[in-house]
XYZ file of N, CA, C and O in Angstrom:
756
model
N -31.179 -53.334 -56.910
C -29.543 -53.838 -57.051
C -29.421 -52.628 -55.466
O -28.665 -53.159 -55.232
N -29.697 -51.783 -55.597
C -30.062 -50.442 -53.850
C -29.653 -51.925 -53.166
O -29.493 -51.490 -52.174
N -31.220 -52.286 -52.612
C -31.705 -52.618 -51.818
C -30.760 -53.896 -51.610
O -30.124 -54.289 -50.586
N -30.137 -54.629 -52.242
C -29.216 -55.873 -52.404
C -28.201 -55.514 -51.582
O -27.268 -55.849 -51.086
N -27.834 -54.554 -52.533
C -26.147 -53.932 -52.285
C -26.539 -53.283 -50.552
O -25.442 -54.019 -49.303
N -27.095 -52.714 -50.126
C -27.789 -52.116 -48.795
C -27.330 -53.096 -47.543
O -27.183 -53.660 -46.541
N -28.572 -54.796 -48.199
C -28.744 -55.672 -47.408
C -27.729 -56.593 -46.905
O -27.555 -56.506 -46.068
N -26.685 -56.324 -47.936
C -25.285 -57.325 -48.197
C -24.074 -56.507 -47.110
O -23.693 -57.166 -46.455
N -24.853 -55.249 -47.068
C -23.475 -54.174 -45.828
C -23.726 -54.931 -43.912
O -22.882 -54.370 -43.485
N -25.348 -55.881 -44.495
C -26.159 -55.907 -42.942
C -24.796 -56.986 -42.060
O -24.684 -58.146 -43.006
N -24.261 -56.568 -40.480
C -23.270 -57.701 -39.857
C -24.044 -59.118 -40.269
O -23.427 -59.989 -40.117
N -25.657 -59.232 -39.538
C -26.395 -60.569 -39.162
C -26.399 -61.274 -40.858
O -26.383 -62.209 -40.794
N -26.759 -60.010 -41.843
C -26.688 -61.055 -43.141
C -25.535 -61.622 -43.789
O -25.242 -62.369 -43.892
N -24.296 -60.554 -43.862
C -23.023 -60.871 -44.124
C -23.056 -62.368 -42.993
O -22.321 -63.461 -44.042
N -22.719 -62.617 -41.695
C -22.405 -63.681 -41.443
C -23.222 -64.411 -41.668
O -22.405 -66.403 -41.902
N -24.776 -65.083 -41.756
C -25.380 -66.499 -42.647
C -24.860 -66.683 -44.201
O -25.093 -67.584 -43.795
N -24.472 -65.304 -44.658
C -23.906 -65.743 -46.206
C -22.950 -66.133 -46.099
O -22.340 -66.868 -47.330
N -21.894 -65.640 -45.294
C -20.715 -66.681 -45.567
C -20.230 -67.634 -44.114
O -19.438 -68.081 -44.058
N -21.531 -68.283 -43.529
C -21.391 -69.083 -43.124
C -21.308 -69.473 -42.108
O -20.037 -69.978 -41.453
N -21.254 -68.326 -41.175
C -20.334 -67.886 -39.869
C -21.408 -67.627 -39.430
O -21.306 -66.075 -38.937
N -21.867 -68.366 -38.390
C -22.967 -67.851 -37.795
C -22.342 -67.090 -36.246
O -23.452 -65.898 -35.493
N -21.556 -67.310 -36.064
C -20.225 -66.702 -34.392
C -20.350 -65.888 -34.847
O -19.748 -64.836 -34.162
N -20.125 -64.689 -36.379
C -19.155 -63.462 -36.518
C -17.993 -63.805 -36.065
O -17.085 -62.362 -35.851
N -17.588 -64.422 -35.750
C -15.970 -65.184 -35.811
C -14.420 -65.074 -37.039
O -13.427 -65.148 -36.111
N -15.394 -65.035 -38.633
C -14.285 -65.170 -39.504
C -14.956 -63.947 -40.471
O -15.167 -62.383 -40.767
N -15.206 -64.136 -41.668
C -15.253 -63.366 -42.641
C -16.608 -62.654 -42.237
O -17.064 -61.334 -42.900
N -17.714 -63.398 -41.820
C -18.949 -62.265 -41.594
C -18.570 -61.391 -41.004
O -19.647 -60.888 -40.647
N -17.807 -61.272 -40.034
C -17.881 -60.098 -38.932
C -16.560 -58.685 -40.097
O -16.444 -58.320 -39.280
N -16.372 -59.619 -41.039
C -15.565 -58.151 -41.660
C -16.427 -57.881 -42.524
O -16.883 -57.220 -43.602
N -15.458 -56.244 -42.416
C -16.403 -55.083 -43.701
C -15.055 -55.351 -44.706
O -13.726 -55.454 -44.548
N -15.277 -54.040 -45.865
C -14.600 -53.724 -46.585
C -13.457 -53.237 -46.634
O -11.803 -54.120 -46.801
N -13.208 -52.246 -44.885
C -12.261 -51.558 -44.608
C -11.413 -52.456 -43.744
O -10.539 -52.724 -43.702
N -11.994 -53.744 -42.912
C -10.864 -54.974 -41.941
C -10.482 -55.460 -42.348
O -9.186 -56.366 -42.673
N -10.525 -55.429 -44.134
C -10.418 -57.045 -44.582
C -9.023 -55.863 -45.472
O -8.008 -56.991 -45.859
N -8.751 -55.223 -45.460
C -7.266 -54.800 -45.979
C -6.689 -54.498 -45.080
O -5.149 -53.866 -45.142
N -7.259 -54.843 -43.673
C -5.920 -54.015 -42.702
C -5.235 -55.628 -42.061
O -5.089 -56.024 -42.929
N -3.556 -55.555 -41.671
C -2.493 -56.225 -41.815
C -2.097 -56.110 -40.460
O -2.310 -55.243 -39.944
N -1.881 -57.168 -39.800
C -1.058 -56.916 -38.726
C 0.233 -56.018 -38.255
O 0.807 -56.410 -39.240
N 0.240 -55.310 -37.154
C 1.892 -54.557 -36.770
C 2.720 -55.401 -37.389
O 4.036 -55.032 -37.712
N 2.582 -56.538 -37.207
C 3.698 -57.394 -37.147
C 3.786 -58.080 -38.792
O 5.185 -58.636 -38.157
N 3.457 -58.392 -38.650
C 3.242 -59.253 -40.690
C 4.355 -58.236 -41.413
O 5.559 -59.029 -41.835
N 4.904 -57.326 -41.397
C 5.717 -56.459 -42.982
C 7.648 -55.310 -41.165
O 8.293 -55.587 -41.808
N 7.690 -57.260 -40.628
C 8.912 -56.636 -39.446
C 10.451 -57.744 -40.439
O 9.741 -58.466 -41.247
N 10.611 -56.274 -40.494
C 12.216 -57.031 -41.153
C 12.928 -58.315 -40.231
O 13.559 -59.124 -41.020
N 12.985 -57.962 -38.687
C 13.785 -59.254 -38.004
C 12.426 -58.848 -36.578
O 12.115 -57.697 -35.840
N 12.855 -60.015 -35.874
C 12.160 -59.962 -34.543
C 13.529 -60.064 -33.288
O 14.174 -61.599 -33.759
N 12.776 -59.594 -32.731
C 14.434 -59.224 -31.254
C 13.674 -60.062 -30.124
O 12.564 -59.222 -29.929
N 13.840 -61.091 -29.340
C 14.117 -61.227 -28.163
C 14.220 -60.498 -26.989
O 14.996 -59.899 -26.838
N 13.277 -59.841 -25.989
C 13.851 -59.085 -24.961
C 13.274 -59.643 -23.996
O 12.769 -59.999 -23.741
N 13.119 -59.024 -22.785
C 12.707 -58.732 -21.334
C 11.652 -57.525 -21.197
O 12.228 -56.456 -21.007
N 10.929 -57.303 -20.601
C 10.048 -56.363 -20.530
C 10.822 -55.346 -19.120
O 11.333 -56.302 -18.309
N 10.566 -53.724 -18.841
C 11.894 -53.017 -18.314
C 10.916 -53.120 -17.115
O 11.934 -52.000 -16.230
N 9.433 -53.109 -17.192
C 8.420 -52.392 -16.310
C 9.185 -52.901 -14.447
O 8.854 -52.069 -13.211
N 8.838 -54.151 -14.659
C 8.983 -54.442 -12.825
C 10.503 -55.584 -12.542
O 10.664 -56.436 -13.958
N 10.985 -56.622 -11.727
C 11.752 -57.556 -11.727
C 11.030 -58.898 -12.411
O 12.278 -59.927 -12.058
N 10.056 -59.240 -13.031
C 9.829 -59.860 -13.022
C 10.322 -60.873 -14.305
O 10.624 -61.862 -14.526
N 10.626 -59.806 -15.410
C 11.095 -60.089 -16.196
C 10.341 -60.859 -17.079
O 10.645 -61.642 -17.903
N 9.474 -61.130 -17.744
C 8.213 -60.876 -18.913
C 8.986 -61.030 -20.233
O 9.902 -60.078 -20.261
N 8.771 -62.490 -21.130
C 9.902 -62.491 -21.646
C 8.192 -61.469 -23.292
O 7.673 -61.384 -23.484
N 9.481 -61.350 -24.127
C 9.274 -59.982 -25.271
C 9.530 -59.944 -26.261
O 10.030 -60.848 -26.625
N 9.044 -59.659 -27.138
C 9.168 -60.051 -28.655
C 8.844 -58.739 -29.094
O 8.101 -58.013 -29.261
N 9.965 -58.119 -30.052
C 10.167 -56.544 -30.296
C 10.143 -57.157 -32.358
O 11.434 -56.867 -32.675
N 9.595 -55.989 -32.390
C 9.432 -56.459 -34.272
C 9.726 -55.297 -34.961
O 9.260 -54.130 -34.006
N 10.354 -54.785 -35.574
C 11.523 -54.132 -36.296
C 11.950 -53.856 -37.522
O 11.731 -55.128 -38.130
N 10.574 -52.910 -37.473
C 10.993 -52.868 -39.362
C 11.951 -50.824 -39.679
O 11.239 -50.317 -39.407
N 12.339 -51.298 -40.546
C 13.601 -50.520 -41.181
C 13.870 -49.694 -39.595
O 14.200 -48.203 -39.551
N 14.905 -50.029 -38.980
C 15.499 -49.862 -37.761
C 14.387 -49.646 -36.642
O 14.470 -48.277 -36.224
N 13.191 -49.622 -37.115
C 12.041 -49.208 -35.461
C 11.207 -50.423 -35.251
O 11.236 -50.355 -36.091
N 10.628 -49.829 -33.880
C 10.353 -50.774 -32.786
C 8.566 -51.124 -33.802
O 8.651 -49.073 -33.787
N 8.285 -51.533 -34.705
C 6.870 -51.229 -35.204
C 5.528 -52.137 -33.688
O 4.923 -51.284 -34.020
N 6.105 -52.938 -33.019
C 4.917 -53.767 -32.341
C 5.870 -54.513 -31.147
O 6.818 -54.755 -31.093
N 5.396 -54.419 -29.723
C 6.055 -55.231 -28.994
C 4.978 -55.807 -28.080
O 4.315 -55.952 -28.045
N 5.213 -57.564 -28.142
C 4.492 -58.087 -27.481
C 5.002 -59.097 -27.184
O 6.232 -59.268 -26.669
N 3.684 -59.977 -25.725
C 4.853 -60.956 -24.747
C 5.287 -62.429 -25.965
O 4.942 -62.537 -26.838
N 6.097 -63.033 -25.511
C 6.890 -63.942 -25.980
C 6.053 -65.251 -25.221
O 6.548 -65.584 -24.356
N 5.795 -66.249 -26.657
C 4.837 -67.450 -26.549
C 5.749 -68.163 -25.443
O 6.030 -69.380 -24.679
N 7.350 -67.874 -25.582
C 8.322 -69.591 -25.286
C 9.246 -68.729 -24.086
O 9.642 -69.685 -23.153
N 8.467 -67.861 -23.486
C 9.275 -67.820 -22.482
C 8.693 -67.822 -21.266
O 7.552 -67.806 -20.775
N 9.262 -69.080 -20.223
C 8.950 -69.841 -19.014
C 7.942 -69.406 -18.263
O 7.742 -69.347 -17.293
N 7.960 -67.690 -18.057
C 8.274 -66.566 -16.975
C 6.731 -66.074 -17.393
O 5.499 -66.416 -16.887
N 6.658 -65.832 -18.528
C 5.344 -64.819 -18.831
C 4.439 -66.623 -20.200
O 3.090 -65.318 -20.391
N 5.068 -66.862 -20.444
C 4.158 -67.205 -21.666
C 3.421 -66.307 -22.346
O 1.971 -67.137 -22.732
N 4.156 -65.877 -22.833
C 3.052 -64.746 -24.032
C 2.081 -63.950 -23.939
O 1.856 -63.510 -24.721
N 1.757 -64.085 -21.830
C 1.104 -62.886 -21.869
C 2.181 -61.239 -21.293
O 3.551 -61.796 -20.349
N 0.996 -60.409 -21.357
C 2.230 -59.219 -20.910
C 1.002 -58.751 -19.399
O -0.544 -58.607 -19.810
N 1.474 -58.080 -18.959
C 0.522 -56.918 -17.920
C 0.127 -55.782 -19.073
O 1.115 -55.198 -20.386
N -0.803 -54.677 -18.277
C -1.040 -53.907 -18.510
C 0.518 -52.209 -19.333
O 0.494 -51.816 -19.697
N 1.481 -52.783 -18.002
C 2.405 -52.348 -18.826
C 3.528 -52.493 -19.997
O 3.441 -51.728 -20.259
N 3.008 -54.005 -19.601
C 4.512 -54.197 -20.950
C 3.714 -54.540 -21.885
O 4.831 -54.240 -22.275
N 2.287 -54.442 -21.775
C 1.910 -54.179 -23.389
C 1.802 -52.401 -23.658
O 2.259 -52.582 -25.464
N 2.723 -52.221 -22.868
C 1.962 -50.743 -23.305
C 4.015 -50.012 -23.942
O 4.178 -48.547 -23.804
N 4.752 -51.000 -23.255
C 5.981 -50.653 -23.220
C 6.746 -50.141 -24.896
O 7.643 -49.442 -24.834
N 5.756 -50.711 -26.292
C 6.639 -49.434 -27.207
C 6.474 -48.281 -27.219
O 7.364 -47.708 -27.212
N 5.377 -47.994 -26.142
C 6.059 -46.213 -26.253
C 7.109 -45.836 -25.046
O 7.462 -45.025 -25.371
N 7.868 -46.865 -24.450
C 9.110 -46.346 -23.779
C 9.761 -46.406 -24.838
O 10.695 -44.396 -24.830
N 9.784 -46.599 -26.116
C 10.734 -46.276 -27.156
C 10.592 -46.239 -28.166
O 11.903 -45.436 -29.204
N 9.465 -45.611 -28.415
C 9.087 -44.038 -29.848
C 8.034 -43.628 -29.067
O 7.560 -42.723 -30.231
N 7.999 -43.308 -28.067
C 7.645 -42.189 -27.394
C 8.290 -40.625 -27.310
O 9.446 -40.690 -28.418
N 6.954 -40.076 -28.317
C 8.155 -38.401 -29.040
C 8.531 -38.047 -27.634
O 9.361 -37.305 -28.428
N 8.840 -38.081 -25.991
C 8.987 -37.776 -25.085
C 9.567 -38.424 -25.021
O 10.656 -37.559 -23.074
N 10.283 -38.747 -25.529
C 11.678 -40.237 -24.756
C 12.761 -39.287 -25.373
O 12.889 -38.632 -25.967
N 13.132 -39.541 -23.519
C 15.111 -38.871 -23.692
C 15.856 -39.980 -23.987
O 16.664 -40.966 -23.750
N 16.476 -39.031 -25.589
C 17.784 -39.807 -25.617
C 18.863 -39.301 -25.798
O 19.996 -40.546 -26.185
N 19.385 -38.656 -24.793
C 20.559 -38.129 -24.618
C 20.552 -37.204 -22.694
O 19.579 -37.312 -22.601
N 21.371 -37.185 -22.307
C 22.012 -37.661 -20.757
C 21.948 -35.962 -20.952
O 22.821 -35.130 -22.383
N 20.970 -35.048 -19.953
C 20.772 -34.187 -19.699
C 21.851 -33.998 -17.922
O 21.594 -34.582 -17.614
N 22.248 -32.756 -17.976
C 22.905 -31.929 -17.251
C 22.068 -30.675 -16.688
O 22.073 -29.644 -17.839
N 21.881 -30.375 -15.790
C 21.319 -28.822 -15.045
C 22.779 -28.723 -14.270
O 23.039 -29.247 -13.430
N 23.475 -27.253 -14.416
C 24.202 -27.154 -13.392
C 23.720 -26.326 -12.000
O 23.049 -25.356 -12.381
N 24.763 -26.829 -11.123
C 24.416 -26.169 -9.802
C 23.609 -24.383 -10.529
O 24.610 -23.960 -10.427
N 23.094 -24.244 -9.412
C 21.717 -23.121 -9.822
C 21.320 -22.923 -11.346
O 21.324 -21.951 -11.533
N 22.192 -22.804 -12.141
C 21.294 -23.365 -13.420
C 20.013 -23.376 -13.512
O 18.556 -23.773 -12.957
N 19.695 -22.550 -14.477
C 18.318 -22.657 -15.296
C 17.523 -23.363 -16.066
O 16.704 -23.896 -16.432
N 18.560 -24.300 -17.527
C 18.372 -24.617 -18.403
C 19.010 -25.830 -18.537
O 20.425 -25.910 -17.920
N 18.627 -27.183 -19.099
C 19.878 -28.578 -18.673
C 20.252 -27.715 -20.893
O 20.031 -27.302 -21.345
N 21.257 -29.037 -20.388
C 22.877 -29.397 -21.463
C 22.609 -30.696 -21.490
O 22.478 -31.237 -20.761
N 22.790 -30.773 -23.056
C 22.636 -32.246 -23.821
C 25.151 -32.645 -23.470
O 25.280 -31.536 -23.394
N 25.110 -33.189 -22.369
C 26.553 -34.117 -22.597
C 26.791 -34.959 -23.055
O 26.114 -36.438 -23.174
N 28.012 -35.637 -23.226
C 28.464 -37.558 -24.272
C 28.273 -38.223 -22.908
O 28.103 -37.941 -21.850
N 27.672 -38.790 -23.698
C 27.401 -40.089 -22.269
C 29.154 -40.093 -21.352
O 28.500 -40.565 -19.858
N 30.428 -40.722 -22.232
C 31.416 -40.358 -21.333
C 31.644 -39.357 -20.187
O 32.233 -39.550 -19.464
N 31.715 -38.028 -20.942
C 31.265 -37.306 -19.991
C 30.848 -36.838 -18.654
O 30.665 -37.005 -17.166
N 29.571 -37.190 -19.407
C 28.297 -37.524 -18.196
C 28.769 -38.705 -16.581
O 28.903 -38.821 -15.313
N 29.410 -40.061 -17.203
C 29.779 -40.943 -16.660
C 31.300 -40.963 -15.503
O 31.293 -41.137 -14.481
N 32.684 -40.074 -16.505
C 32.835 -39.540 -15.705
C 32.976 -38.497 -14.330
O 33.278 -38.356 -13.389
N 31.722 -37.604 -15.057
C 31.284 -36.756 -13.647
C 31.127 -37.766 -12.470
O 31.655 -36.964 -11.036
N 29.932 -38.655 -12.754
C 29.992 -39.263 -11.258
C 30.560 -40.368 -10.491
O 30.499 -40.477 -9.214
N 31.752 -40.716 -11.916
C 32.549 -41.251 -10.934
C 33.563 -40.445 -10.525
O 34.238 -40.237 -8.795
N 33.831 -39.514 -11.105
C 34.259 -37.974 -9.699
C 33.598 -37.994 -8.723
O 34.185 -37.210 -7.461
N 32.521 -37.607 -8.627
C 31.759 -37.496 -7.734
C 31.592 -38.088 -6.424
O 31.556 -38.008 -5.349
N 31.561 -39.637 -6.614
C 31.302 -40.368 -5.967
C 32.729 -40.703 -5.367
O 32.454 -40.889 -3.491
N 34.001 -40.240 -5.633
C 35.198 -40.888 -4.993
C 36.056 -39.537 -4.165
O 35.849 -39.693 -3.266
N 34.722 -38.215 -4.833
C 35.055 -36.771 -3.805
C 34.498 -36.605 -2.498
O 35.194 -37.395 -1.475
N 33.237 -38.218 -2.392
C 32.064 -37.782 -1.422
C 32.865 -39.120 -0.581
O 33.259 -38.554 0.374
N 33.363 -40.051 -0.986
C 33.933 -41.109 -0.359
C 35.441 -40.575 0.783
O 34.984 -41.145 1.909
N 35.889 -40.299 -0.299
C 36.600 -38.927 0.085
C 36.245 -38.342 1.385
O 37.393 -38.303 2.269
N 35.660 -37.992 0.937
C 35.415 -36.652 1.464
C 34.615 -36.483 3.486
O 34.952 -36.152 4.704
N 33.581 -38.198 3.183
C 33.217 -38.368 4.448
C 33.882 -39.744 5.372
O 33.137 -40.229 5.617
N 34.451 -40.783 4.503
C 34.718 -41.514 4.413
C 35.015 -41.370 6.227
O 35.812 -40.516 7.194
N 35.012 -42.792 6.736
C 34.995 -42.725 8.989
C 35.477 -44.098 9.125
O 34.814 -45.313 8.216
N 36.576 -44.167 9.710
C 37.342 -45.544 9.772
C 37.201 -45.872 11.322
O 36.927 -46.949 11.485
N 36.716 -44.353 12.073
C 36.229 -45.180 13.449
C 35.237 -44.410 13.942
O 35.072 -43.663 13.519
N 34.419 -45.184 14.593
C 32.936 -44.013 15.062
C 33.054 -44.132 16.271
O 34.967 -43.539 17.230
N 32.525 -43.194 17.365
C 33.263 -42.295 18.122
C 32.652 -43.466 19.546
O 34.125 -42.451 20.678
N 33.222 -44.365 19.939
C 33.446 -45.147 20.694
C 35.158 -45.928 20.253
O 35.879 -47.241 20.944
N 36.062 -45.925 18.893
C 36.884 -46.585 19.027
C 36.699 -46.965 17.414
O 38.377 -48.225 16.992
N 35.672 -47.918 17.657
C 35.803 -49.025 16.728
C 35.759 -48.711 15.797
O 35.292 -47.605 14.656
N 36.665 -49.606 14.856
C 36.832 -49.438 13.409
C 35.526 -49.597 12.399
O 34.641 -51.100 12.557
N 34.855 -48.439 11.959
C 33.658 -49.551 10.767
C 34.346 -49.242 9.393
O 33.418 -49.508 8.594
N 34.376 -49.103 9.400
C 35.512 -48.456 7.406
C 33.911 -48.086 6.459
O 33.159 -49.121 6.007
N 33.335 -47.317 6.914
C 32.077 -46.702 5.673
C 32.243 -45.280 5.932
O 32.997 -44.711 5.994
N 31.189 -45.234 4.506
C 30.979 -43.712 4.102
C 29.100 -42.970 4.301
O 28.468 -44.291 4.045
N 28.899 -42.305 4.637
C 27.605 -42.414 5.240
C 27.139 -41.088 4.160
O 25.950 -40.657 3.931
N 27.854 -40.365 3.082
C 28.142 -39.464 2.899
C 26.823 -39.308 1.432
O 26.542 -39.268 0.537
N 26.670 -41.509 1.289
C 26.125 -41.373 -0.526
C 25.172 -42.493 -0.201
O 25.395 -43.675 1.015
N 24.443 -43.194 -0.798
C 23.480 -43.899 -0.242
C 22.978 -44.672 -1.731
O 23.082 -44.088 -2.575
N 22.459 -46.216 -2.242
C 21.924 -46.815 -2.437
C 20.479 -46.812 -2.904
O 19.734 -47.680 -1.786
N 19.326 -46.410 -3.526
C 18.473 -47.254 -3.640
C 18.187 -47.114 -4.768
O 18.141 -46.710 -5.894
N 17.889 -48.738 -5.198
C 17.539 -49.252 -6.431
C 16.436 -49.640 -6.334
O 14.579 -49.535 -5.688
N 16.008 -49.919 -7.665
C 14.639 -50.158 -8.541
C 14.188 -51.757 -8.745
O 14.478 -52.512 -9.365
N 12.545 -51.816 -8.745
C 12.443 -52.872 -8.899
C 12.077 -53.459 -9.673
O 11.668 -54.487 -10.321
N 12.771 -52.855 -11.133
C 12.703 -53.025 -12.700
C 14.103 -53.460 -12.873
O 14.558 -54.687 -14.020
N 15.171 -54.016 -11.963
C 16.186 -54.801 -12.276
C 15.912 -56.139 -11.356
O 15.548 -56.211 -10.363
N 17.147 -57.034 -12.721
C 17.092 -58.593 -11.841
C 18.055 -58.287 -10.748
O 18.537 -57.372 -9.747
N 17.851 -59.710 -10.385
C 18.589 -60.011 -9.250
C 19.463 -60.186 -9.293
O 20.800 -59.503 -8.242
N 20.303 -60.266 -10.268
C 21.660 -60.228 -10.516
C 22.330 -58.635 -10.663
O 23.374 -58.757 -10.185
N 21.047 -57.991 -11.975
C 21.857 -56.710 -11.566
C 21.685 -55.729 -9.925
O 22.851 -55.048 -9.552
N 20.469 -56.027 -9.020
C 20.473 -56.078 -7.526
C 22.005 -56.395 -6.978
O 22.171 -55.729 -6.074
N 22.531 -57.189 -7.291
C 23.714 -58.475 -6.466
C 24.279 -57.107 -6.805
O 25.494 -57.027 -5.672
N 24.718 -57.161 -7.754
C 25.695 -56.192 -8.651
C 25.821 -54.965 -7.821
O 27.046 -54.943 -7.334
N 24.581 -54.081 -7.759
C 25.043 -52.922 -6.751
C 25.492 -53.205 -6.024
O 25.822 -52.011 -5.292
N 24.501 -54.383 -5.056
C 25.034 -53.906 -3.381
C 26.809 -54.144 -3.157
O 27.056 -53.430 -2.376
N 26.761 -55.400 -4.382
C 28.053 -55.476 -4.103
C 28.776 -54.034 -3.951
O 30.166 -54.178 -3.732
N 28.855 -53.719 -5.213
C 30.031 -52.757 -6.078
C 29.284 -51.001 -4.487
O 30.476 -50.646 -4.039
N 28.057 -50.438 -3.994
C 28.146 -50.402 -2.970
C 28.473 -50.261 -1.659
O 29.805 -49.710 -0.780
N 28.343 -52.108 -1.362
C 29.449 -52.456 -0.299
C 31.252 -52.292 -0.429
O 31.788 -51.576 0.758
N 31.264 -52.177 -1.690
C 32.503 -52.086 -1.567
C 33.453 -50.493 -2.051
O 34.765 -50.482 -0.824
N 32.499 -49.067 -2.472
C 32.891 -48.393 -1.742
C 32.700 -48.180 -0.448
O 33.186 -47.256 0.178
N 31.839 -48.480 0.289
C 31.609 -48.476 1.712
C 30.299 -47.516 2.728
O 30.083 -47.249 3.671
N 29.013 -47.981 1.308
C 28.838 -47.103 2.273
C 27.873 -48.552 2.718
O 28.206 -49.678 2.512
N 26.650 -47.573 3.992
C 26.437 -48.787 4.493
C 24.538 -48.606 4.324
O 23.339 -49.502 4.539
N 23.759 -47.328 3.530
C 22.766 -47.543 3.088
C 22.073 -47.731 1.884
O 22.316 -46.989 0.803
N 22.362 -49.309 2.018
C 21.435 -49.125 0.369
C 20.409 -50.621 0.762
O 20.094 -51.541 1.823
N 19.530 -49.850 0.051
C 17.963 -50.629 -0.074
C 17.985 -50.530 -1.365
O 18.359 -49.978 -2.327
N 16.728 -51.579 -1.734
C 15.456 -51.592 -2.599
C 13.974 -50.969 -2.500
O 13.908 -51.539 -2.046
N 13.432 -50.435 -3.488
C 12.644 -49.487 -3.391
C 11.211 -51.532 -3.528
O 10.594 -50.880 -3.075
N 11.729 -52.321 -4.383
C 10.846 -53.547 -3.968
C 10.806 -53.788 -2.317
O 9.941 -54.638 -2.578
N 11.437 -53.569 -1.964
C 11.290 -54.216 -0.967
C 10.239 -52.958 0.512
O 10.022 -53.179 1.540
N 10.415 -51.288 0.024
C 9.435 -50.051 0.756
C 8.479 -50.459 0.711
O 7.465 -51.151 -0.819
């Protein structure tokens, strides 16, 4: 009896007994692997999303259980990626579930040594005030030759490749309207 049990645990023999000569089905399963279930099986819902890593815009399926992300996979219905994700996209679950992910606005005051948490509304107001003040302080109506330039060299914009065309278009429009002329994108560099 002991020999029979021992022989039954051999993968090659299991493949033959299960009529699975290539070991692609029941012949390759162990007791432990039979108990396993896909992470997607218990999801309460599936949300369609777009990978945030680059401007390609690969489609993702985000599996959610109890309002927590349990798995992220490529969306086979996406005309862009057709269910495929690069290694970064495949690992994007760690962006939302990683223990070191910051979920609050952090601010360190000038000459400060500690970070403090700020409400998002307060942080956005601080940014807007600083942009307006910098623009007012550095506004240049005319250059050295007297030509009208209406610009500021007080701030610039460096966009990222994770933004799509529409977002980059809006950022360009915003900074141009503010008078900035130093507008660049990381995707071009």
